[in-house]
């Protein structure tokens, strides 16, 4: 399969939509697990599937705040903001839609703009808006992988959320 080369704007829009798609598959699969599996403590940093998905959500809020030039107000990366899966999915969809809408409003120039920010740990840094979006999507993919690993402990089949699978669905 060959595709036309994408501009950075096209890529940003694709990545934001891919994120929503991959999260939908993941949340649907977690919802379909036997009762208690999403909150069962496991030997992982964020303790549970819900904890890991909350981490993704919190980090999305942090980067959203950086992109908007405001303080995010978080002092830790492991806060469980929504202990119930349905409430977390509702909140995640809102922030995912924000990233879709945000990416739709970007140009090559705005994606190249550098954003100065402070990491939760206090270190100052800077990244382009495009790199921030890439990080947000990549970070979520990484931690959805953690959730996928927890599926094997159930045992259950995790969803396939690879980018090429998504791209096949939109072509």
mmCIF file with all atom_site columns, C-alpha atoms in Angstrom:
data_model
loop_
_atom_site.group_PDB
_atom_site.id
_atom_site.type_symbol
_atom_site.label_atom_id
_atom_site.label_alt_id
_atom_site.label_comp_id
_atom_site.label_asym_id
_atom_site.label_entity_id
_atom_site.label_seq_id
_atom_site.pdbx_PDB_ins_code
_atom_site.Cartn_x
_atom_site.Cartn_y
_atom_site.Cartn_z
_atom_site.occupancy
_atom_site.B_iso_or_equiv
_atom_site.pdbx_formal_charge
_atom_site.auth_seq_id
_atom_site.auth_comp_id
_atom_site.auth_asym_id
_atom_site.auth_atom_id
_atom_site.pdbx_PDB_model_num
ATOM 1   C CA . UNK A 1 1   ? 0.000   0.000   0.000  1.00 0.00 ? 1   UNK A CA 1
ATOM 2   C CA . UNK A 1 2   ? 1.358   3.387   -0.897 1.00 0.00 ? 2   UNK A CA 1
ATOM 3   C CA . UNK A 1 3   ? 0.075   6.672   0.406  1.00 0.00 ? 3   UNK A CA 1
ATOM 4   C CA . UNK A 1 4   ? 0.761   10.251  -0.509 1.00 0.00 ? 4   UNK A CA 1
ATOM 5   C CA . UNK A 1 5   ? 3.265   12.066  1.692  1.00 0.00 ? 5   UNK A CA 1
ATOM 6   C CA . UNK A 1 6   ? 1.603   13.793  4.620  1.00 0.00 ? 6   UNK A CA 1
ATOM 7   C CA . UNK A 1 7   ? 2.243   17.321  5.738  1.00 0.00 ? 7   UNK A CA 1
ATOM 8   C CA . UNK A 1 8   ? 2.977   17.950  9.390  1.00 0.00 ? 8   UNK A CA 1
ATOM 9   C CA . UNK A 1 9   ? -0.567  19.349  9.685  1.00 0.00 ? 9   UNK A CA 1
ATOM 10  C CA . UNK A 1 10  ? -2.052  16.181  8.160  1.00 0.00 ? 10  UNK A CA 1
ATOM 11  C CA . UNK A 1 11  ? 0.064   14.077  10.510 1.00 0.00 ? 11  UNK A CA 1
ATOM 12  C CA . UNK A 1 12  ? -1.040  16.037  13.570 1.00 0.00 ? 12  UNK A CA 1
ATOM 13  C CA . UNK A 1 13  ? -4.691  15.595  12.634 1.00 0.00 ? 13  UNK A CA 1
ATOM 14  C CA . UNK A 1 14  ? -4.215  11.908  11.929 1.00 0.00 ? 14  UNK A CA 1
ATOM 15  C CA . UNK A 1 15  ? -2.423  11.316  15.230 1.00 0.00 ? 15  UNK A CA 1
ATOM 16  C CA . UNK A 1 16  ? -5.128  13.067  17.249 1.00 0.00 ? 16  UNK A CA 1
ATOM 17  C CA . UNK A 1 17  ? -7.819  10.955  15.603 1.00 0.00 ? 17  UNK A CA 1
ATOM 18  C CA . UNK A 1 18  ? -5.755  7.778   15.951 1.00 0.00 ? 18  UNK A CA 1
ATOM 19  C CA . UNK A 1 19  ? -5.527  8.456   19.678 1.00 0.00 ? 19  UNK A CA 1
ATOM 20  C CA . UNK A 1 20  ? -9.314  8.637   20.042 1.00 0.00 ? 20  UNK A CA 1
ATOM 21  C CA . UNK A 1 21  ? -9.736  5.426   18.036 1.00 0.00 ? 21  UNK A CA 1
ATOM 22  C CA . UNK A 1 22  ? -7.111  3.486   20.006 1.00 0.00 ? 22  UNK A CA 1
ATOM 23  C CA . UNK A 1 23  ? -8.493  4.685   23.339 1.00 0.00 ? 23  UNK A CA 1
ATOM 24  C CA . UNK A 1 24  ? -12.020 3.676   22.312 1.00 0.00 ? 24  UNK A CA 1
ATOM 25  C CA . UNK A 1 25  ? -10.850 0.134   21.533 1.00 0.00 ? 25  UNK A CA 1
ATOM 26  C CA . UNK A 1 26  ? -8.941  -0.057  24.807 1.00 0.00 ? 26  UNK A CA 1
ATOM 27  C CA . UNK A 1 27  ? -11.738 1.282   26.998 1.00 0.00 ? 27  UNK A CA 1
ATOM 28  C CA . UNK A 1 28  ? -14.286 -0.989  25.290 1.00 0.00 ? 28  UNK A CA 1
ATOM 29  C CA . UNK A 1 29  ? -12.035 -3.996  25.904 1.00 0.00 ? 29  UNK A CA 1
ATOM 30  C CA . UNK A 1 30  ? -11.440 -3.075  29.563 1.00 0.00 ? 30  UNK A CA 1
ATOM 31  C CA . UNK A 1 31  ? -15.193 -2.583  30.030 1.00 0.00 ? 31  UNK A CA 1
ATOM 32  C CA . UNK A 1 32  ? -15.809 -6.074  28.614 1.00 0.00 ? 32  UNK A CA 1
ATOM 33  C CA . UNK A 1 33  ? -13.491 -7.769  31.132 1.00 0.00 ? 33  UNK A CA 1
ATOM 34  C CA . UNK A 1 34  ? -14.960 -9.753  34.013 1.00 0.00 ? 34  UNK A CA 1
ATOM 35  C CA . UNK A 1 35  ? -16.027 -7.595  36.975 1.00 0.00 ? 35  UNK A CA 1
ATOM 36  C CA . UNK A 1 36  ? -13.134 -6.428  39.145 1.00 0.00 ? 36  UNK A CA 1
ATOM 37  C CA . UNK A 1 37  ? -10.370 -6.969  36.585 1.00 0.00 ? 37  UNK A CA 1
ATOM 38  C CA . UNK A 1 38  ? -9.982  -3.262  35.745 1.00 0.00 ? 38  UNK A CA 1
ATOM 39  C CA . UNK A 1 39  ? -9.400  -2.451  39.427 1.00 0.00 ? 39  UNK A CA 1
ATOM 40  C CA . UNK A 1 40  ? -7.457  -5.577  40.412 1.00 0.00 ? 40  UNK A CA 1
ATOM 41  C CA . UNK A 1 41  ? -4.055  -4.632  41.819 1.00 0.00 ? 41  UNK A CA 1
ATOM 42  C CA . UNK A 1 42  ? -1.168  -5.890  39.733 1.00 0.00 ? 42  UNK A CA 1
ATOM 43  C CA . UNK A 1 43  ? 2.629   -5.572  39.891 1.00 0.00 ? 43  UNK A CA 1
ATOM 44  C CA . UNK A 1 44  ? 2.800   -2.365  37.855 1.00 0.00 ? 44  UNK A CA 1
ATOM 45  C CA . UNK A 1 45  ? 3.624   1.240   38.661 1.00 0.00 ? 45  UNK A CA 1
ATOM 46  C CA . UNK A 1 46  ? 0.047   2.545   38.518 1.00 0.00 ? 46  UNK A CA 1
ATOM 47  C CA . UNK A 1 47  ? -1.307  -0.569  40.280 1.00 0.00 ? 47  UNK A CA 1
ATOM 48  C CA . UNK A 1 48  ? -4.366  -1.228  38.066 1.00 0.00 ? 48  UNK A CA 1
ATOM 49  C CA . UNK A 1 49  ? -5.723  -0.817  34.564 1.00 0.00 ? 49  UNK A CA 1
ATOM 50  C CA . UNK A 1 50  ? -7.817  2.083   35.869 1.00 0.00 ? 50  UNK A CA 1
ATOM 51  C CA . UNK A 1 51  ? -4.723  3.604   37.490 1.00 0.00 ? 51  UNK A CA 1
ATOM 52  C CA . UNK A 1 52  ? -2.749  3.345   34.257 1.00 0.00 ? 52  UNK A CA 1
ATOM 53  C CA . UNK A 1 53  ? -5.548  4.835   32.161 1.00 0.00 ? 53  UNK A CA 1
ATOM 54  C CA . UNK A 1 54  ? -5.917  7.643   34.730 1.00 0.00 ? 54  UNK A CA 1
ATOM 55  C CA . UNK A 1 55  ? -2.206  8.360   34.338 1.00 0.00 ? 55  UNK A CA 1
ATOM 56  C CA . UNK A 1 56  ? -2.694  8.774   30.579 1.00 0.00 ? 56  UNK A CA 1
ATOM 57  C CA . UNK A 1 57  ? -5.625  11.100  31.189 1.00 0.00 ? 57  UNK A CA 1
ATOM 58  C CA . UNK A 1 58  ? -3.735  13.202  33.739 1.00 0.00 ? 58  UNK A CA 1
ATOM 59  C CA . UNK A 1 59  ? -0.738  13.560  31.435 1.00 0.00 ? 59  UNK A CA 1
ATOM 60  C CA . UNK A 1 60  ? -3.073  14.618  28.618 1.00 0.00 ? 60  UNK A CA 1
ATOM 61  C CA . UNK A 1 61  ? -4.364  17.383  30.897 1.00 0.00 ? 61  UNK A CA 1
ATOM 62  C CA . UNK A 1 62  ? -0.827  18.454  31.774 1.00 0.00 ? 62  UNK A CA 1
ATOM 63  C CA . UNK A 1 63  ? 0.186   18.815  28.117 1.00 0.00 ? 63  UNK A CA 1
ATOM 64  C CA . UNK A 1 64  ? -3.106  20.476  27.251 1.00 0.00 ? 64  UNK A CA 1
ATOM 65  C CA . UNK A 1 65  ? -2.300  23.104  29.892 1.00 0.00 ? 65  UNK A CA 1
ATOM 66  C CA . UNK A 1 66  ? 1.192   23.551  28.440 1.00 0.00 ? 66  UNK A CA 1
ATOM 67  C CA . UNK A 1 67  ? -0.270  24.064  24.970 1.00 0.00 ? 67  UNK A CA 1
ATOM 68  C CA . UNK A 1 68  ? -2.721  26.614  26.382 1.00 0.00 ? 68  UNK A CA 1
ATOM 69  C CA . UNK A 1 69  ? 0.036   28.396  28.330 1.00 0.00 ? 69  UNK A CA 1
ATOM 70  C CA . UNK A 1 70  ? -1.487  27.835  31.749 1.00 0.00 ? 70  UNK A CA 1
ATOM 71  C CA . UNK A 1 71  ? -0.661  25.983  34.955 1.00 0.00 ? 71  UNK A CA 1
ATOM 72  C CA . UNK A 1 72  ? -1.988  22.444  35.172 1.00 0.00 ? 72  UNK A CA 1
ATOM 73  C CA . UNK A 1 73  ? -2.043  22.288  38.953 1.00 0.00 ? 73  UNK A CA 1
ATOM 74  C CA . UNK A 1 74  ? -0.742  18.721  39.296 1.00 0.00 ? 74  UNK A CA 1
ATOM 75  C CA . UNK A 1 75  ? 2.097   17.817  41.637 1.00 0.00 ? 75  UNK A CA 1
ATOM 76  C CA . UNK A 1 76  ? 2.228   14.101  40.803 1.00 0.00 ? 76  UNK A CA 1
ATOM 77  C CA . UNK A 1 77  ? 1.694   11.831  37.807 1.00 0.00 ? 77  UNK A CA 1
ATOM 78  C CA . UNK A 1 78  ? -0.117  9.022   39.599 1.00 0.00 ? 78  UNK A CA 1
ATOM 79  C CA . UNK A 1 79  ? -3.308  10.738  40.795 1.00 0.00 ? 79  UNK A CA 1
ATOM 80  C CA . UNK A 1 80  ? -6.500  8.777   40.144 1.00 0.00 ? 80  UNK A CA 1
ATOM 81  C CA . UNK A 1 81  ? -8.913  11.452  38.991 1.00 0.00 ? 81  UNK A CA 1
ATOM 82  C CA . UNK A 1 82  ? -11.713 9.054   37.976 1.00 0.00 ? 82  UNK A CA 1
ATOM 83  C CA . UNK A 1 83  ? -11.834 5.697   39.809 1.00 0.00 ? 83  UNK A CA 1
ATOM 84  C CA . UNK A 1 84  ? -14.840 4.516   37.770 1.00 0.00 ? 84  UNK A CA 1
ATOM 85  C CA . UNK A 1 85  ? -14.127 3.382   34.208 1.00 0.00 ? 85  UNK A CA 1
ATOM 86  C CA . UNK A 1 86  ? -17.244 5.002   32.730 1.00 0.00 ? 86  UNK A CA 1
ATOM 87  C CA . UNK A 1 87  ? -16.425 8.413   34.241 1.00 0.00 ? 87  UNK A CA 1
ATOM 88  C CA . UNK A 1 88  ? -12.801 8.107   33.125 1.00 0.00 ? 88  UNK A CA 1
ATOM 89  C CA . UNK A 1 89  ? -13.852 7.229   29.576 1.00 0.00 ? 89  UNK A CA 1
ATOM 90  C CA . UNK A 1 90  ? -16.237 10.207  29.466 1.00 0.00 ? 90  UNK A CA 1
ATOM 91  C CA . UNK A 1 91  ? -13.446 12.524  30.628 1.00 0.00 ? 91  UNK A CA 1
ATOM 92  C CA . UNK A 1 92  ? -10.903 10.942  28.268 1.00 0.00 ? 92  UNK A CA 1
ATOM 93  C CA . UNK A 1 93  ? -13.211 11.489  25.301 1.00 0.00 ? 93  UNK A CA 1
ATOM 94  C CA . UNK A 1 94  ? -13.487 15.181  26.189 1.00 0.00 ? 94  UNK A CA 1
ATOM 95  C CA . UNK A 1 95  ? -9.718  15.672  26.264 1.00 0.00 ? 95  UNK A CA 1
ATOM 96  C CA . UNK A 1 96  ? -9.231  13.521  23.158 1.00 0.00 ? 96  UNK A CA 1
ATOM 97  C CA . UNK A 1 97  ? -11.780 15.677  21.329 1.00 0.00 ? 97  UNK A CA 1
ATOM 98  C CA . UNK A 1 98  ? -9.938  18.762  22.559 1.00 0.00 ? 98  UNK A CA 1
ATOM 99  C CA . UNK A 1 99  ? -6.742  17.448  20.920 1.00 0.00 ? 99  UNK A CA 1
ATOM 100 C CA . UNK A 1 100 ? -8.648  16.699  17.688 1.00 0.00 ? 100 UNK A CA 1
ATOM 101 C CA . UNK A 1 101 ? -10.160 20.186  17.628 1.00 0.00 ? 101 UNK A CA 1
ATOM 102 C CA . UNK A 1 102 ? -6.808  21.708  18.574 1.00 0.00 ? 102 UNK A CA 1
ATOM 103 C CA . UNK A 1 103 ? -4.997  19.840  15.782 1.00 0.00 ? 103 UNK A CA 1
ATOM 104 C CA . UNK A 1 104 ? -7.664  20.921  13.298 1.00 0.00 ? 104 UNK A CA 1
ATOM 105 C CA . UNK A 1 105 ? -6.819  24.546  14.114 1.00 0.00 ? 105 UNK A CA 1
ATOM 106 C CA . UNK A 1 106 ? -3.070  24.214  13.623 1.00 0.00 ? 106 UNK A CA 1
ATOM 107 C CA . UNK A 1 107 ? -0.882  25.273  10.712 1.00 0.00 ? 107 UNK A CA 1
ATOM 108 C CA . UNK A 1 108 ? 2.723   24.407  9.931  1.00 0.00 ? 108 UNK A CA 1
ATOM 109 C CA . UNK A 1 109 ? 3.756   27.650  11.595 1.00 0.00 ? 109 UNK A CA 1
ATOM 110 C CA . UNK A 1 110 ? 1.803   27.059  14.810 1.00 0.00 ? 110 UNK A CA 1
ATOM 111 C CA . UNK A 1 111 ? 2.972   23.451  15.039 1.00 0.00 ? 111 UNK A CA 1
ATOM 112 C CA . UNK A 1 112 ? 6.566   24.698  14.781 1.00 0.00 ? 112 UNK A CA 1
ATOM 113 C CA . UNK A 1 113 ? 6.100   27.188  17.647 1.00 0.00 ? 113 UNK A CA 1
ATOM 114 C CA . UNK A 1 114 ? 8.107   26.370  20.751 1.00 0.00 ? 114 UNK A CA 1
ATOM 115 C CA . UNK A 1 115 ? 6.286   26.087  24.060 1.00 0.00 ? 115 UNK A CA 1
ATOM 116 C CA . UNK A 1 116 ? 8.191   26.691  27.295 1.00 0.00 ? 116 UNK A CA 1
ATOM 117 C CA . UNK A 1 117 ? 6.935   24.681  30.253 1.00 0.00 ? 117 UNK A CA 1
ATOM 118 C CA . UNK A 1 118 ? 7.893   23.172  33.563 1.00 0.00 ? 118 UNK A CA 1
ATOM 119 C CA . UNK A 1 119 ? 7.788   19.417  34.137 1.00 0.00 ? 119 UNK A CA 1
ATOM 120 C CA . UNK A 1 120 ? 5.832   18.183  37.162 1.00 0.00 ? 120 UNK A CA 1
ATOM 121 C CA . UNK A 1 121 ? 9.181   17.559  38.843 1.00 0.00 ? 121 UNK A CA 1
ATOM 122 C CA . UNK A 1 122 ? 10.133  21.221  38.447 1.00 0.00 ? 122 UNK A CA 1
ATOM 123 C CA . UNK A 1 123 ? 12.587  21.103  35.527 1.00 0.00 ? 123 UNK A CA 1
ATOM 124 C CA . UNK A 1 124 ? 12.136  23.761  32.858 1.00 0.00 ? 124 UNK A CA 1
ATOM 125 C CA . UNK A 1 125 ? 11.978  22.640  29.230 1.00 0.00 ? 125 UNK A CA 1
ATOM 126 C CA . UNK A 1 126 ? 10.718  23.570  25.780 1.00 0.00 ? 126 UNK A CA 1
ATOM 127 C CA . UNK A 1 127 ? 9.235   21.644  22.851 1.00 0.00 ? 127 UNK A CA 1
ATOM 128 C CA . UNK A 1 128 ? 7.485   22.474  19.620 1.00 0.00 ? 128 UNK A CA 1
ATOM 129 C CA . UNK A 1 129 ? 3.707   22.108  19.563 1.00 0.00 ? 129 UNK A CA 1
ATOM 130 C CA . UNK A 1 130 ? 4.092   19.277  17.025 1.00 0.00 ? 130 UNK A CA 1
ATOM 131 C CA . UNK A 1 131 ? 6.503   17.440  19.312 1.00 0.00 ? 131 UNK A CA 1
ATOM 132 C CA . UNK A 1 132 ? 4.126   17.877  22.246 1.00 0.00 ? 132 UNK A CA 1
ATOM 133 C CA . UNK A 1 133 ? 1.299   16.272  20.286 1.00 0.00 ? 133 UNK A CA 1
ATOM 134 C CA . UNK A 1 134 ? 3.607   13.473  19.164 1.00 0.00 ? 134 UNK A CA 1
ATOM 135 C CA . UNK A 1 135 ? 4.594   12.913  22.786 1.00 0.00 ? 135 UNK A CA 1
ATOM 136 C CA . UNK A 1 136 ? 0.971   12.863  23.975 1.00 0.00 ? 136 UNK A CA 1
ATOM 137 C CA . UNK A 1 137 ? 0.058   10.221  21.398 1.00 0.00 ? 137 UNK A CA 1
ATOM 138 C CA . UNK A 1 138 ? 3.243   8.207   21.915 1.00 0.00 ? 138 UNK A CA 1
ATOM 139 C CA . UNK A 1 139 ? 2.893   8.339   25.705 1.00 0.00 ? 139 UNK A CA 1
ATOM 140 C CA . UNK A 1 140 ? -0.655  7.016   25.519 1.00 0.00 ? 140 UNK A CA 1
ATOM 141 C CA . UNK A 1 141 ? 0.437   4.226   23.184 1.00 0.00 ? 141 UNK A CA 1
ATOM 142 C CA . UNK A 1 142 ? 3.183   3.252   25.611 1.00 0.00 ? 142 UNK A CA 1
ATOM 143 C CA . UNK A 1 143 ? 0.831   2.999   28.564 1.00 0.00 ? 143 UNK A CA 1
ATOM 144 C CA . UNK A 1 144 ? -1.935  1.300   26.584 1.00 0.00 ? 144 UNK A CA 1
ATOM 145 C CA . UNK A 1 145 ? 0.782   -1.325  26.126 1.00 0.00 ? 145 UNK A CA 1
ATOM 146 C CA . UNK A 1 146 ? 0.945   -1.651  29.908 1.00 0.00 ? 146 UNK A CA 1
ATOM 147 C CA . UNK A 1 147 ? -2.814  -2.200  29.965 1.00 0.00 ? 147 UNK A CA 1
ATOM 148 C CA . UNK A 1 148 ? -2.462  -4.747  27.155 1.00 0.00 ? 148 UNK A CA 1
ATOM 149 C CA . UNK A 1 149 ? 0.113   -6.623  29.233 1.00 0.00 ? 149 UNK A CA 1
ATOM 150 C CA . UNK A 1 150 ? -2.355  -6.738  32.123 1.00 0.00 ? 150 UNK A CA 1
ATOM 151 C CA . UNK A 1 151 ? -4.874  -8.420  29.801 1.00 0.00 ? 151 UNK A CA 1
ATOM 152 C CA . UNK A 1 152 ? -2.562  -11.435 29.678 1.00 0.00 ? 152 UNK A CA 1
ATOM 153 C CA . UNK A 1 153 ? -2.830  -11.687 33.463 1.00 0.00 ? 153 UNK A CA 1
ATOM 154 C CA . UNK A 1 154 ? -6.647  -11.942 33.314 1.00 0.00 ? 154 UNK A CA 1
ATOM 155 C CA . UNK A 1 155 ? -6.259  -13.885 30.863 1.00 0.00 ? 155 UNK A CA 1
ATOM 156 C CA . UNK A 1 156 ? -8.042  -12.058 28.048 1.00 0.00 ? 156 UNK A CA 1
ATOM 157 C CA . UNK A 1 157 ? -7.282  -10.833 24.569 1.00 0.00 ? 157 UNK A CA 1
ATOM 158 C CA . UNK A 1 158 ? -6.248  -7.210  24.319 1.00 0.00 ? 158 UNK A CA 1
ATOM 159 C CA . UNK A 1 159 ? -7.326  -5.077  21.369 1.00 0.00 ? 159 UNK A CA 1
ATOM 160 C CA . UNK A 1 160 ? -5.019  -4.359  18.450 1.00 0.00 ? 160 UNK A CA 1
ATOM 161 C CA . UNK A 1 161 ? -4.443  -0.604  18.509 1.00 0.00 ? 161 UNK A CA 1
ATOM 162 C CA . UNK A 1 162 ? -1.475  -0.290  16.162 1.00 0.00 ? 162 UNK A CA 1
ATOM 163 C CA . UNK A 1 163 ? -1.272  2.816   13.967 1.00 0.00 ? 163 UNK A CA 1
ATOM 164 C CA . UNK A 1 164 ? -1.156  0.808   10.701 1.00 0.00 ? 164 UNK A CA 1
ATOM 165 C CA . UNK A 1 165 ? -4.440  -0.896  11.680 1.00 0.00 ? 165 UNK A CA 1
ATOM 166 C CA . UNK A 1 166 ? -6.016  2.517   12.242 1.00 0.00 ? 166 UNK A CA 1
ATOM 167 C CA . UNK A 1 167 ? -4.646  3.870   8.959  1.00 0.00 ? 167 UNK A CA 1
ATOM 168 C CA . UNK A 1 168 ? -6.158  0.898   7.147  1.00 0.00 ? 168 UNK A CA 1
ATOM 169 C CA . UNK A 1 169 ? -9.581  1.790   8.603  1.00 0.00 ? 169 UNK A CA 1
ATOM 170 C CA . UNK A 1 170 ? -9.471  5.353   7.236  1.00 0.00 ? 170 UNK A CA 1
ATOM 171 C CA . UNK A 1 171 ? -8.221  4.624   3.709  1.00 0.00 ? 171 UNK A CA 1
#
